[in-house]
């Protein structure tokens, strides 16, 4: 097929609500020497995308922002200096296109798709070749579109400075995209997972994917005490997901527990109910900024080695024309796992 010169995309002429999304035609970017043109087949939504739409995520975002950070697609054309990719390859771009390996920097963060840089809710997009990762062969485009943010965040949390090992306890808070991936990756590593949710129905789904202990935090508000009972007073090695920081700290293993801060946590700065248990427990609080291309490739090796255990959990797939409805469904928090928009 001829290289497309235009793309149909969604953008925000004005922030404040996802209802402001406008679909329009725009020219595709010129393919530079080290660029790759990708036909986007599917995208997925994060909580971050809701924050962006409401104008409560950072400042200095591009005008008429094209949203969403996560997608999977097919290579249509490559720049003259590109050697690693060819037409027809199935790929995902990394969340921050310039985060190739190692630590992140402000310059790398400026390349974060769907926020600091234009995103992927579009039919065609040009990416730097160094930002792309091959899709595991057994995954569909819809499944692969869930990997760049939620999956890689969970992988980075569990395989960070002190990697997860068989026999560890992992506490997955809630049943959103990151938590479900954390559950699956922990099970693949031979860890025991404790899952929390406000819904018994969602907990049944968590059990289906390998959670051994289930806590409804509506009926068990002091869920941190229940976690300590389950672990014979030891606490968990990793707390993954979003929740109340003070209870996460109390749930963590003294001297070695990791609390992974992902998204927004309900605790005020300097709160003594947080600070004192943090010191007493000698636990590590670690902020997670997604991950690098190198970590993405490592994660895909894990997925390929455990194809059944780690298959992405998709709650619902929307069409490209239903993008606003997909945002509304995300906001409802009725989902377990990921919400996907099929583009192609």
mmCIF file of N, CA and C in Angstrom, residues 10 78 90 96 100 113 119 128 130 155 157 160 179 183-184 206 210 216 220 226 229 245 277 310 319 323 330 342:
data_model
loop_
_atom_site.group_PDB
_atom_site.id
_atom_site.type_symbol
_atom_site.label_atom_id
_atom_site.label_comp_id
_atom_site.label_asym_id
_atom_site.label_seq_id
_atom_site.Cartn_x
_atom_site.Cartn_y
_atom_site.Cartn_z
ATOM 1 N N UNK A 10 -7.745 11.734 17.275
ATOM 2 C CA UNK A 10 -8.492 12.474 18.284
ATOM 3 C C UNK A 10 -7.541 13.468 18.953
ATOM 4 N N UNK A 78 9.999 2.421 6.957
ATOM 5 C CA UNK A 78 11.117 2.765 7.850
ATOM 6 C C UNK A 78 12.017 3.788 7.166
ATOM 7 N N UNK A 90 5.357 -6.342 13.939
ATOM 8 C CA UNK A 90 4.357 -5.942 14.941
ATOM 9 C C UNK A 90 5.084 -5.345 16.131
ATOM 10 N N UNK A 96 7.711 6.381 27.305
ATOM 11 C CA UNK A 96 8.584 7.528 27.022
ATOM 12 C C UNK A 96 9.512 7.083 25.901
ATOM 13 N N UNK A 100 15.480 4.520 26.850
ATOM 14 C CA UNK A 100 15.999 3.293 26.256
ATOM 15 C C UNK A 100 16.492 2.334 27.325
ATOM 16 N N UNK A 113 4.412 9.805 25.882
ATOM 17 C CA UNK A 113 3.292 9.891 24.945
ATOM 18 C C UNK A 113 1.978 10.214 25.662
ATOM 19 N N UNK A 119 0.162 11.799 21.683
ATOM 20 C CA UNK A 119 -0.016 10.385 21.917
ATOM 21 C C UNK A 119 -0.452 9.579 20.709
ATOM 22 N N UNK A 128 10.433 7.172 16.777
ATOM 23 C CA UNK A 128 11.845 6.866 16.601
ATOM 24 C C UNK A 128 12.062 5.357 16.702
ATOM 25 N N UNK A 130 14.342 3.627 17.916
ATOM 26 C CA UNK A 130 14.863 3.138 19.207
ATOM 27 C C UNK A 130 13.785 2.967 20.263
ATOM 28 N N UNK A 155 5.828 -4.693 36.081
ATOM 29 C CA UNK A 155 7.091 -5.432 35.944
ATOM 30 C C UNK A 155 8.238 -4.680 36.626
ATOM 31 N N UNK A 157 8.050 -2.549 39.030
ATOM 32 C CA UNK A 157 7.865 -2.593 40.484
ATOM 33 C C UNK A 157 8.403 -3.901 41.061
ATOM 34 N N UNK A 160 12.522 -4.627 40.268
ATOM 35 C CA UNK A 160 13.372 -3.466 40.465
ATOM 36 C C UNK A 160 14.641 -3.801 41.223
ATOM 37 N N UNK A 179 -2.567 -3.474 38.819
ATOM 38 C CA UNK A 179 -2.703 -4.491 39.873
ATOM 39 C C UNK A 179 -2.877 -5.894 39.293
ATOM 40 N N UNK A 183 -0.363 -8.982 39.786
ATOM 41 C CA UNK A 183 -0.839 -10.298 40.235
ATOM 42 C C UNK A 183 -0.285 -11.390 39.311
ATOM 43 N N UNK A 184 -0.428 -11.200 38.002
ATOM 44 C CA UNK A 184 -0.013 -12.226 37.041
ATOM 45 C C UNK A 184 1.506 -12.441 37.053
ATOM 46 N N UNK A 206 -9.921 -11.984 40.417
ATOM 47 C CA UNK A 206 -8.528 -12.009 40.880
ATOM 48 C C UNK A 206 -8.105 -13.435 41.252
ATOM 49 N N UNK A 210 -5.043 -16.242 39.911
ATOM 50 C CA UNK A 210 -4.007 -16.791 40.761
ATOM 51 C C UNK A 210 -3.863 -16.193 42.149
ATOM 52 N N UNK A 216 -11.968 -8.088 50.893
ATOM 53 C CA UNK A 216 -12.884 -7.008 50.523
ATOM 54 C C UNK A 216 -12.687 -5.875 51.523
ATOM 55 N N UNK A 220 -13.859 -5.429 55.283
ATOM 56 C CA UNK A 220 -12.681 -5.525 56.166
ATOM 57 C C UNK A 220 -11.878 -4.229 56.034
ATOM 58 N N UNK A 226 -5.500 -7.820 58.449
ATOM 59 C CA UNK A 226 -5.779 -9.114 57.808
ATOM 60 C C UNK A 226 -4.544 -9.609 57.039
ATOM 61 N N UNK A 229 -2.168 -11.112 59.451
ATOM 62 C CA UNK A 229 -2.622 -12.451 59.865
ATOM 63 C C UNK A 229 -2.231 -13.489 58.802
ATOM 64 N N UNK A 245 -1.634 4.873 51.899
ATOM 65 C CA UNK A 245 -0.211 4.663 52.142
ATOM 66 C C UNK A 245 0.069 4.140 53.545
ATOM 67 N N UNK A 277 5.362 4.762 61.089
ATOM 68 C CA UNK A 277 5.443 3.356 60.656
ATOM 69 C C UNK A 277 6.507 3.140 59.586
ATOM 70 N N UNK A 310 0.437 -15.018 31.979
ATOM 71 C CA UNK A 310 0.613 -13.571 31.834
ATOM 72 C C UNK A 310 -0.228 -12.953 30.721
ATOM 73 N N UNK A 319 -14.732 0.485 19.822
ATOM 74 C CA UNK A 319 -14.306 0.859 18.476
ATOM 75 C C UNK A 319 -13.678 2.254 18.515
ATOM 76 N N UNK A 323 -14.478 6.248 21.277
ATOM 77 C CA UNK A 323 -13.405 6.669 22.185
ATOM 78 C C UNK A 323 -13.931 7.358 23.432
ATOM 79 N N UNK A 330 -13.915 3.883 31.706
ATOM 80 C CA UNK A 330 -12.762 3.947 32.607
ATOM 81 C C UNK A 330 -13.127 4.721 33.870
ATOM 82 N N UNK A 342 -10.025 -0.300 19.754
ATOM 83 C CA UNK A 342 -9.550 -0.905 18.492
ATOM 84 C C UNK A 342 -9.549 0.187 17.431
#
